[in-house]
Coordinates of C-alpha atoms in Angstrom, one line a residue:
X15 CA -20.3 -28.6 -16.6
X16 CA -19.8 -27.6 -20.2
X17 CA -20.7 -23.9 -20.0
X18 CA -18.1 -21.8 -19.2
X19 CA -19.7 -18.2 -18.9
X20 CA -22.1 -20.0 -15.9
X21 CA -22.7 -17.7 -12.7
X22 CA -20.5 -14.8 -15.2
X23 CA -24.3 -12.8 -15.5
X24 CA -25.2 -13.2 -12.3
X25 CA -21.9 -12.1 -10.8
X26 CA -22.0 -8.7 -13.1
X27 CA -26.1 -7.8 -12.2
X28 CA -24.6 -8.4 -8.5
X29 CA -21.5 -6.7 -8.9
X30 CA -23.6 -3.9 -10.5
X31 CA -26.0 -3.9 -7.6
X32 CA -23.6 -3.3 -5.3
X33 CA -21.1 -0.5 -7.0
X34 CA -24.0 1.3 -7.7
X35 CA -25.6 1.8 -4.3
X36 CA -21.9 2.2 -3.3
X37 CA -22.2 5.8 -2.3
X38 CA -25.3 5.8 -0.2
X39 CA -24.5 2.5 1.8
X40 CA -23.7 2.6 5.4
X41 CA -19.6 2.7 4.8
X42 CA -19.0 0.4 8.1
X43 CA -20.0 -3.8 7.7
X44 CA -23.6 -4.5 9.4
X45 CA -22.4 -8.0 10.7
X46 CA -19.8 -9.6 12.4
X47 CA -18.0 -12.7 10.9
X48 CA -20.1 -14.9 13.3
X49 CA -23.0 -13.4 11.7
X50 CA -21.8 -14.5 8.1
X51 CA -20.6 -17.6 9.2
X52 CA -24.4 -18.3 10.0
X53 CA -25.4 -17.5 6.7
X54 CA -23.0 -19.0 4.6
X55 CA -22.1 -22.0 6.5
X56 CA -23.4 -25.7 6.4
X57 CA -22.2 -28.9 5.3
X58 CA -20.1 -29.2 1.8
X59 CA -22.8 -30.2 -0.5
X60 CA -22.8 -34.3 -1.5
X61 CA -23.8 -32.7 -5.1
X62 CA -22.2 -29.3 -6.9
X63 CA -24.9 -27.0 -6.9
X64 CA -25.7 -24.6 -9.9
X65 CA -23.2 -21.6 -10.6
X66 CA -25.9 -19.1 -10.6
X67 CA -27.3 -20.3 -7.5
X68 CA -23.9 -20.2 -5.8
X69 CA -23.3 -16.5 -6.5
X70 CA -26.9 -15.5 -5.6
X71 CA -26.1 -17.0 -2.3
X72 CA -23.0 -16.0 -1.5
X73 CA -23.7 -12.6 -2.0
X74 CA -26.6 -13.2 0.0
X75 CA -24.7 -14.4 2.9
X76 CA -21.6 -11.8 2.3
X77 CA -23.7 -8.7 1.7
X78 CA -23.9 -7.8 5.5
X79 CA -20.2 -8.5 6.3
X80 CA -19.2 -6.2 3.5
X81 CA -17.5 -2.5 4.0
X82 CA -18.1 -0.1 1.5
X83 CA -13.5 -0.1 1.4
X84 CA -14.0 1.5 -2.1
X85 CA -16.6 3.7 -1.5
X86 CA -16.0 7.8 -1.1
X87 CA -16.2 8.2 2.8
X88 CA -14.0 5.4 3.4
X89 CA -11.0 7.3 5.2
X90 CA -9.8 4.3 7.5
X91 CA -5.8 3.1 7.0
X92 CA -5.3 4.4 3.8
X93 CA -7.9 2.3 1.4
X94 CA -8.2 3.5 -2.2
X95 CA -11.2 3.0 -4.2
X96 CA -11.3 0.7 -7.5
X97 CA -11.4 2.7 -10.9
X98 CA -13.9 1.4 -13.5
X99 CA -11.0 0.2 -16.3
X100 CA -8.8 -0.8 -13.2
X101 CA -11.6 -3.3 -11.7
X102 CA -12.8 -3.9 -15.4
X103 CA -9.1 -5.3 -16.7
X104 CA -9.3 -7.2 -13.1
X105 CA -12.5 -9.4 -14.2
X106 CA -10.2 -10.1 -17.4
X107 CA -7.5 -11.1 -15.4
X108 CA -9.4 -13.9 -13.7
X109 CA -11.6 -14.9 -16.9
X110 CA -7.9 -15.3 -18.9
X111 CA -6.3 -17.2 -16.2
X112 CA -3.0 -16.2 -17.0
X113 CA -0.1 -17.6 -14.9
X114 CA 2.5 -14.8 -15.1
X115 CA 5.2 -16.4 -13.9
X116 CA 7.2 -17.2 -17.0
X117 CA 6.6 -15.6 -20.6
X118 CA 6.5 -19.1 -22.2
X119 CA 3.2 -19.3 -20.1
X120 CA 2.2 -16.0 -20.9
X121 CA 3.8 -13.5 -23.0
X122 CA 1.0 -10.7 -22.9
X123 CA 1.4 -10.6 -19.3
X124 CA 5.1 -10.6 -19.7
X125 CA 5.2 -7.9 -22.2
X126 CA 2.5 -5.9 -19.6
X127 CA 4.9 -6.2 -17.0
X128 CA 7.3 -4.4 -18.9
X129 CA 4.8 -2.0 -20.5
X130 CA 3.7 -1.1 -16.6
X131 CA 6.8 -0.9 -15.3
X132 CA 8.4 1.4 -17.2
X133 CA 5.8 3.5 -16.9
X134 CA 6.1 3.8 -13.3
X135 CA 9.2 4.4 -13.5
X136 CA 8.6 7.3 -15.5
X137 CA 6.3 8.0 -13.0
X138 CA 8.3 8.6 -9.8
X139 CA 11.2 9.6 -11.0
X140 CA 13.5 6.2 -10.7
X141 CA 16.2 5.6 -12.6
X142 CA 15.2 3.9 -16.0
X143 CA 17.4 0.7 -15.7
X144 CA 15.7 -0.5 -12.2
X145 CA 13.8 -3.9 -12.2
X146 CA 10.4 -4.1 -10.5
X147 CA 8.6 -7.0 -9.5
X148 CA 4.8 -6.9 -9.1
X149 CA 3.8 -8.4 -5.6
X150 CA 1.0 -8.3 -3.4
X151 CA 1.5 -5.1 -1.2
X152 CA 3.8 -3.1 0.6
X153 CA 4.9 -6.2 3.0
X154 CA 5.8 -8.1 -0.2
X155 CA 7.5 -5.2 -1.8
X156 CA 9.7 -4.4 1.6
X157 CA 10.7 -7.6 2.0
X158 CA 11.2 -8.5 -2.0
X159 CA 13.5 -5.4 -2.1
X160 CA 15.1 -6.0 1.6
X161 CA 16.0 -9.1 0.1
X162 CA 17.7 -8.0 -2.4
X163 CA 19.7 -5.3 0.1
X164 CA 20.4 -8.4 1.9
X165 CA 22.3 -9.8 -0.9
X166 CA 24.1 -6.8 -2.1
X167 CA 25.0 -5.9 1.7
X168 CA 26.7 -9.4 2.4
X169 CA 28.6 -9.8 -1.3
X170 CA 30.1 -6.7 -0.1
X171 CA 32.1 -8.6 2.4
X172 CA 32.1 -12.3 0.3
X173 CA 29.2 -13.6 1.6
X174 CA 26.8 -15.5 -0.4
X175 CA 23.5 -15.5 1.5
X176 CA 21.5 -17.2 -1.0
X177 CA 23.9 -20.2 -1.3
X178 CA 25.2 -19.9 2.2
X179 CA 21.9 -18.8 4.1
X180 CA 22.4 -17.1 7.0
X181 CA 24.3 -19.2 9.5
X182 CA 27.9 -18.4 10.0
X183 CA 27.6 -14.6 8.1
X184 CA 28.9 -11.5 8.8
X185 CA 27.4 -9.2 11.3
X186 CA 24.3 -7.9 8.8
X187 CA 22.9 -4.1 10.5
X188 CA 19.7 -2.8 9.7
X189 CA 19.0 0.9 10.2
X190 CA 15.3 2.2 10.6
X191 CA 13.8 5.7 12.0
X192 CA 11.9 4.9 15.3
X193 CA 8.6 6.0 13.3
X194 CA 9.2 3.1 10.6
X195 CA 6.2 1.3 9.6
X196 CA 5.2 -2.8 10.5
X197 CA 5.7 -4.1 7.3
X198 CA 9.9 -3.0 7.8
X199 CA 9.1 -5.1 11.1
X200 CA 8.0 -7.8 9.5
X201 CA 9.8 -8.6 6.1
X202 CA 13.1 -8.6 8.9
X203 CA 11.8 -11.0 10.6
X204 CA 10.9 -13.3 7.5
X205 CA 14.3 -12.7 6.2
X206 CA 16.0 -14.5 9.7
X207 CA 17.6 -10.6 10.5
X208 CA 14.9 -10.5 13.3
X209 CA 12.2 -7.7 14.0
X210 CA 14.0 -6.2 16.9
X211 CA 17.3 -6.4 16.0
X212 CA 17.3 -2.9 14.0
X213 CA 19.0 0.1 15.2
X214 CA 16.0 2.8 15.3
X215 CA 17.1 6.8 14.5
X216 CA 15.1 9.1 16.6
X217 CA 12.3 11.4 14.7
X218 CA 10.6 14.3 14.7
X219 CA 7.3 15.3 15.9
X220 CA 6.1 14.6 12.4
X221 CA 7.9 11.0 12.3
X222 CA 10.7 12.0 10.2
X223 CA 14.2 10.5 11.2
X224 CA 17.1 12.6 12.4
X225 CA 19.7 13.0 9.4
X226 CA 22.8 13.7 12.6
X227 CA 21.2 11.2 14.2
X228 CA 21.6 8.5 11.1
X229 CA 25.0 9.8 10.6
X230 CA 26.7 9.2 13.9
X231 CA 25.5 5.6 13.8
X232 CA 26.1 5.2 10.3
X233 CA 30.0 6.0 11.3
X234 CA 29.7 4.3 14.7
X235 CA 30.7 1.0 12.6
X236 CA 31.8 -0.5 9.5
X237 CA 29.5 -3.7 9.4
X238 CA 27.5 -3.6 6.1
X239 CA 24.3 -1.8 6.7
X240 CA 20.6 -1.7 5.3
X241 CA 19.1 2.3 5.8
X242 CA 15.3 1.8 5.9
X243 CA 13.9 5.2 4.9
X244 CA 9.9 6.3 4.6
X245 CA 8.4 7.9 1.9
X246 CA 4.9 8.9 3.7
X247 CA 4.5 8.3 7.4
X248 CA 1.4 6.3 7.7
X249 CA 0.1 8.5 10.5
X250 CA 1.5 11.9 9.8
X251 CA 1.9 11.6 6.0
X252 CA 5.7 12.8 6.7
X253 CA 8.7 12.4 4.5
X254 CA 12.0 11.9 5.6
X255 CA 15.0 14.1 3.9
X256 CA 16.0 11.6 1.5
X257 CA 19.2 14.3 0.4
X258 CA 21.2 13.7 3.3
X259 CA 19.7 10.4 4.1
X260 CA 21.3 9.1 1.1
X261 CA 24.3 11.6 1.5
X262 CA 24.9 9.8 4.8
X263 CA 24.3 5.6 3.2
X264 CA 27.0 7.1 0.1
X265 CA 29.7 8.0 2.7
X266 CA 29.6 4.6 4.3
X267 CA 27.9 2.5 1.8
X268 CA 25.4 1.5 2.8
X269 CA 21.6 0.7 1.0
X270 CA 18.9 2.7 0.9
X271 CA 16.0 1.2 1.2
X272 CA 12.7 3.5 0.8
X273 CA 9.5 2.4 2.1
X274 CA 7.4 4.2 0.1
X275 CA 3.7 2.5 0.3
X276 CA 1.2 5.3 -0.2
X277 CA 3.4 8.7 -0.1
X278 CA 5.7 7.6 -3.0
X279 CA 2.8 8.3 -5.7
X280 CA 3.5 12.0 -4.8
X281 CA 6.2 12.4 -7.3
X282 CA 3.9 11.9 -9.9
X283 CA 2.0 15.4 -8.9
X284 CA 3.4 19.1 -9.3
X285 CA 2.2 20.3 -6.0
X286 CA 3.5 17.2 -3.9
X287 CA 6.8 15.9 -5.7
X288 CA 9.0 18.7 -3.3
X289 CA 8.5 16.2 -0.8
X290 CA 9.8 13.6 -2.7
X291 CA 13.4 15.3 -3.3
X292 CA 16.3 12.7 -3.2
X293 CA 14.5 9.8 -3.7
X294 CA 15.7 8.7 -6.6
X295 CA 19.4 8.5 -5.4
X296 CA 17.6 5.4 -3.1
X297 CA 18.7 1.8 -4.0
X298 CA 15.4 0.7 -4.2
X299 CA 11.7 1.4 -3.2
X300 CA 8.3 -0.3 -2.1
X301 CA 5.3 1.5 -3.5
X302 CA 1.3 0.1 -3.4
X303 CA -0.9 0.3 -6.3
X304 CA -4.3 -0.8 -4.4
X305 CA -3.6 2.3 -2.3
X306 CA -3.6 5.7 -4.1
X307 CA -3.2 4.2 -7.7
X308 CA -7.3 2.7 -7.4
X309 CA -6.4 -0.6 -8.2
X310 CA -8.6 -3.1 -6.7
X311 CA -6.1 -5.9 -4.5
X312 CA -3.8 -7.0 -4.5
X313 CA -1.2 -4.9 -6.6
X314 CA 2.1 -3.6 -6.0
X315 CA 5.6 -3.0 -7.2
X316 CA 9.2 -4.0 -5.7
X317 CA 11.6 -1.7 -7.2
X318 CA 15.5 -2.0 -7.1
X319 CA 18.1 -0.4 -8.6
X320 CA 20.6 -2.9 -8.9
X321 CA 18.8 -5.3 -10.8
X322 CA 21.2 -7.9 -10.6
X323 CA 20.8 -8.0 -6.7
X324 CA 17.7 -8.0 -7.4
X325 CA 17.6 -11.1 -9.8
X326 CA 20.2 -12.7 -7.3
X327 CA 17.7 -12.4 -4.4
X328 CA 14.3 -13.3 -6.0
X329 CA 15.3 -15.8 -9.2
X330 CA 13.9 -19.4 -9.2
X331 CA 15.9 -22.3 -9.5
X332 CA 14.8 -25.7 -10.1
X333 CA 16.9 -28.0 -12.4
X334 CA 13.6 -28.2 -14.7
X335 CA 13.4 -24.7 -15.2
X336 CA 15.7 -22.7 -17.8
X337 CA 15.5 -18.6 -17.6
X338 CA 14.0 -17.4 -20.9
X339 CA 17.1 -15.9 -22.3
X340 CA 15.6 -13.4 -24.6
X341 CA 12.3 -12.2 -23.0
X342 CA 11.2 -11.7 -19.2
X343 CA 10.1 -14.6 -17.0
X344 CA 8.4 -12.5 -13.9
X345 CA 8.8 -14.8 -11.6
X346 CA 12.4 -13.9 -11.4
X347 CA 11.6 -10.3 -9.2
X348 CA 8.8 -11.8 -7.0
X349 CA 8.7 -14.2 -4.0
X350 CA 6.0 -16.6 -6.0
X351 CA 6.3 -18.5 -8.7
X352 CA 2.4 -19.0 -9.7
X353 CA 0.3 -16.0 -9.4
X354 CA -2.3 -13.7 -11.2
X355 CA -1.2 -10.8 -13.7
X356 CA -1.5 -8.0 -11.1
X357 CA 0.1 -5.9 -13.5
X358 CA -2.9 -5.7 -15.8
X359 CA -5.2 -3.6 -13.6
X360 CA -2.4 -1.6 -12.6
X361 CA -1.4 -0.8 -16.6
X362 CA -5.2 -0.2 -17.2
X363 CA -5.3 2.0 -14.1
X364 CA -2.1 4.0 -15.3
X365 CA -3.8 4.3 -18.9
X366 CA -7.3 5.3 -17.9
X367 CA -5.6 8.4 -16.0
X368 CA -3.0 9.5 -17.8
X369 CA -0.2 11.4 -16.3
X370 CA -2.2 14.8 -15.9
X371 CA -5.1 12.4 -14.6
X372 CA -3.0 10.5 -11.5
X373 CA -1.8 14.0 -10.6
X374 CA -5.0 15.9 -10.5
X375 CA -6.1 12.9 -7.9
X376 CA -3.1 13.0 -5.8
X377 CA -3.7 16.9 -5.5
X378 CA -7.4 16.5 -5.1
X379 CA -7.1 14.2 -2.4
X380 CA -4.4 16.2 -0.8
X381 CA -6.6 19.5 -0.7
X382 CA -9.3 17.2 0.8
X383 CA -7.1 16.6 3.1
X384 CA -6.8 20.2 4.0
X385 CA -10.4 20.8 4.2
X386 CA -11.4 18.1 6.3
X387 CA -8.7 19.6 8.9
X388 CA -10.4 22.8 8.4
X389 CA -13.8 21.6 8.9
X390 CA -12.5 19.5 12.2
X391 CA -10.8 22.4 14.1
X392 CA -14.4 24.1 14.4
X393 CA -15.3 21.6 16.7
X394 CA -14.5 23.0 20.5
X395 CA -11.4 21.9 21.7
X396 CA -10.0 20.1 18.7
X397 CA -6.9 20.0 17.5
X398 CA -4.8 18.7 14.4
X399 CA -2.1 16.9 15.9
X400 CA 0.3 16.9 12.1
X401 CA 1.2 19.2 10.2
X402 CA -1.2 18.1 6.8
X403 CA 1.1 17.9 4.0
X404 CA -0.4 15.2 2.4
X405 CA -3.2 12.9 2.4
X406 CA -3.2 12.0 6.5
X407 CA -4.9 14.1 9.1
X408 CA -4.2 13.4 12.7
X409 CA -7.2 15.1 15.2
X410 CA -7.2 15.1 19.0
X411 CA -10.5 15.3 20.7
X412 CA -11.4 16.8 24.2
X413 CA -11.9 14.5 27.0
X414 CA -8.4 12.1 26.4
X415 CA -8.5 8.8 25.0
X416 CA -11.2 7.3 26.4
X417 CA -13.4 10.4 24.6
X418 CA -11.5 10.0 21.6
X419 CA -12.1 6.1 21.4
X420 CA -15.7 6.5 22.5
X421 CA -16.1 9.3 19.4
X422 CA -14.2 7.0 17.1
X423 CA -17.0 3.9 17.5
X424 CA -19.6 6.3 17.5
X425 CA -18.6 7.4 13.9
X426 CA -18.3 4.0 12.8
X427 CA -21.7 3.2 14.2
X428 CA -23.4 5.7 12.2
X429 CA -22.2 4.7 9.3
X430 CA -21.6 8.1 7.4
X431 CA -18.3 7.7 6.7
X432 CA -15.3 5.0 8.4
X433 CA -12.3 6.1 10.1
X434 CA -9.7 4.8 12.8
X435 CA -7.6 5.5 15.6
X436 CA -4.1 5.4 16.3
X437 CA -1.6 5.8 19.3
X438 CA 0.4 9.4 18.2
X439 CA 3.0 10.5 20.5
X440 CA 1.4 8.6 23.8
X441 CA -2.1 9.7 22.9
X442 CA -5.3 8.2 21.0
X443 CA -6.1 10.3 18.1
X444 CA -8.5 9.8 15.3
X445 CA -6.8 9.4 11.8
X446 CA -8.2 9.9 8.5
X447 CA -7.0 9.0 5.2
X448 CA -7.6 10.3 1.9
X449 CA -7.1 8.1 -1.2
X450 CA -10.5 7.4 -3.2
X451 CA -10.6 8.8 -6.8
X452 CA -14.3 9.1 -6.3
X453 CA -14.4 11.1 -2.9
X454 CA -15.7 14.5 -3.4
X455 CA -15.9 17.6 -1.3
X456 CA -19.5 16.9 -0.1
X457 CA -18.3 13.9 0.9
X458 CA -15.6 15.6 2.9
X459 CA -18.0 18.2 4.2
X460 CA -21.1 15.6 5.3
X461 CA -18.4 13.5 6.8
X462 CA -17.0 16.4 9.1
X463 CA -20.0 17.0 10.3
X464 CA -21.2 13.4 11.0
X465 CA -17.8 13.3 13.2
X466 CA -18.8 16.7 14.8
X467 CA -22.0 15.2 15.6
X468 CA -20.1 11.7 17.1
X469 CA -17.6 14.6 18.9
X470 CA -20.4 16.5 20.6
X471 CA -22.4 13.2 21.6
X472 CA -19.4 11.9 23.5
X473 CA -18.8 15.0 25.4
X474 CA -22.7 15.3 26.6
X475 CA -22.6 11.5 27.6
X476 CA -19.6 12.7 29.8

């Protein structure tokens, strides 16, 4: 095989087929896996087949399995859309081949990295001298920087958990509000702290955790402690208070860990950074780039403010391998060694925007979010269970949760728009997310009244 642009043509007429009938597809998948599996499947070919044919029939085999995820009526989980000069710096990623890992491999994606980072930095509001690591998602990026608040927690008291591992060390606590989300879960438990062994701080209705409450346990003991804070309840769109939060980890040093997956990107907009207050006295932060930013997956960024920690927790060692002393070798702030250069979609995302740009969509989306819970509290009996101050609306429907189940399939059968249900405060309730840089208000408006429709449907059939 001597061509090396083979199947490229025929991916991008595809590619184009489907991005622009994106809007008017049905936004829910019309076939199951098994379905796909009958397509696609088969025994491996003895002989390669042509590149050309190969695309043609995968997508003929995919096509029916797909969701329109970066669509505008998309408002399950929170699922951003793909920005044209995000998804087009994405193709270049995978036709360079770039392994980002060290700069001697690559030092445009090296010098990216830093271009990107700083730039997010800039951004949020975080202190200039923090080191960010570009990882897959908001698991990666909680459990890069936990890491990293594992090893600063433990030197404290002589302890050198890298070298040492964790048998034998100090009593390590872990602090979370009762409201934190999986991912917090789940990097403990990949770290050997365990994902019930955290001390969990009461919250609010909205999911916000208790400042007293954080206090009194925070001076209950003197074992080194990791504070996991939110930045963006995934249901209610909450932020904690980050002011006394981090008054509170100061007085008994300990680190403040912010999980800040979606909801951090409001400190990049006028009308959302209040919520955002304090967050830059944090000791580091986990923030998504496939979410709000537009970028397609996998992208995100590990931030920590003590970069040394940092470097201490994630650096590679091999007795091959020699740290570049003078320029950046990534792999150094991320769990892999081999991987993509994520950061070039999200530096092409950042510069397609602009600054006024990022925070005209975080607004945007936010007043969306506003007008969908509008729209929704005209149907009889509704109610918005959170208080909307960002991109999340939470609605309760009549008739409990088998009613509010039943309405939830119906919308996804229809195929208007996608959303999803949660468990709020003991009940089912539909949730709705609002990310997409391409979602408009008709899409808002047709969508509200295709869940109406679902709504009224359920009550009739009792």
């Amino acid at each position: 095989m001597s061509d090396r642009t083979a199947g490229l043509t025929t991916a991008a007429e595809q590619a184009h087929r489907f991005l622009t009938g994106l809007d008017d597809r049905p936004v829910g998948a019309r076939a199951d896996a098994a379905a796909v599996r009958g397509l696609l499947d088969g025994p491996l070919p003895e002989h390669g087949e042509d590149p050309d044919r190969v695309i043609t029939a995968l997508v003929d085999g995919a096509e029916p399995g797909l969701v329109a995820g970066a669509g505008p009526r998309h408002f399950g989980f929170v699922i951003g859309g793909v920005l044209p000069a995000a998804l087009a710096a994405d193709w270049l990623v995978s036709a360079w081949d770039q392994c980002a890992a060290f700069h001697s491999l690559s030092p445009a994606a090296a010098a990216i990295e830093e271009i990107t980072a700083a730039w997010i930095l800039d951004l949020l509001g975080l202190p200039d001298t923090a080191s960010v690591g570009f990882v897959t998602g908001g698991q990666g990026a909680n459990t890069t920087c936990l890491a990293a608040a594992r090893h600063a927690a433990l030197a404290k008291v002589g302890w050198n958990v890298e070298r040492d591992g964790l048998i034998g060390a100090p009593p390590l606590r872990v602090v979370c509000g009762e409201q934190a989300h999986v991912t917090i879960d789940t990097a403990l438990r990949l770290l050997g702290l365990g994902d019930s062994t955290s001390v969990r701080v009461p919250a609010d209705d909205q999911g916000r955790m208790d400042p007293q409450a954080l206090q009194r346990i925070l001076a209950s003991s003197s074992e080194p402690t990791i504070v996991c804070a939110q930045a963006g309840n995934v249901s209610t769109g909450a932020f904690d208070d980050f002011g006394p939060i981090a008054d509170a980890c100061d007085e008994h040093g300990a680190w403040l860990h912010i999980d800040g997956a979606f909801g951090l990107w409001a400190a990049a907009a006028p009308g959302t950074r209040h919520l955002t207050r304090g967050v830059e006295r944090a000791d580091s932060w986990a923030v998504d780039a496939h979410k709000w930013l537009n970028v397609p997956y996998d992208a995100a960024m590990a931030i920590v403010a003590d970069s040394e920690a940092h470097l201490a927790a994630m650096s590679l060692a091999g007795p091959y391998l020699v740290t570049d002393p003078v320029h950046r070798d990534s792999t150094n702030y991320v769990p892999e060694s081999s991987r993509r250069s994520r950061a070039v979609p999200v530096y092409a995302a950042l510069r397609s925007l602009g600054r006024s740009g990022l925070a005209e969509l975080i607004e945007r989306n936010c007043a969306q979010a506003r007008r969908m819970a509008r729209r929704l509290q005209d149907i009889p009996g509704a109610k918005i269970r959170n208080d909307v101050v960002l991109n999340q609306v939470l609605l309760r429907l009549p008739g409990g949760d088998d009613a509010n189940r039943a309405a939830v399939a119906a919308v996804q059968r229809d195929g208007t728009c996608w959303l999803g249900g949660t468990t709020w405060r003991g009940e089912y309730v539909v949730r709705l997310s609002f990310s997409n840089w391409s979602t408009t208000d008709d899409d808002i408006d047709r969508s509200a009244e295709a869940i109406a429709v679902a709504a009224r449907s359920v009550a009739a059939a009792g």
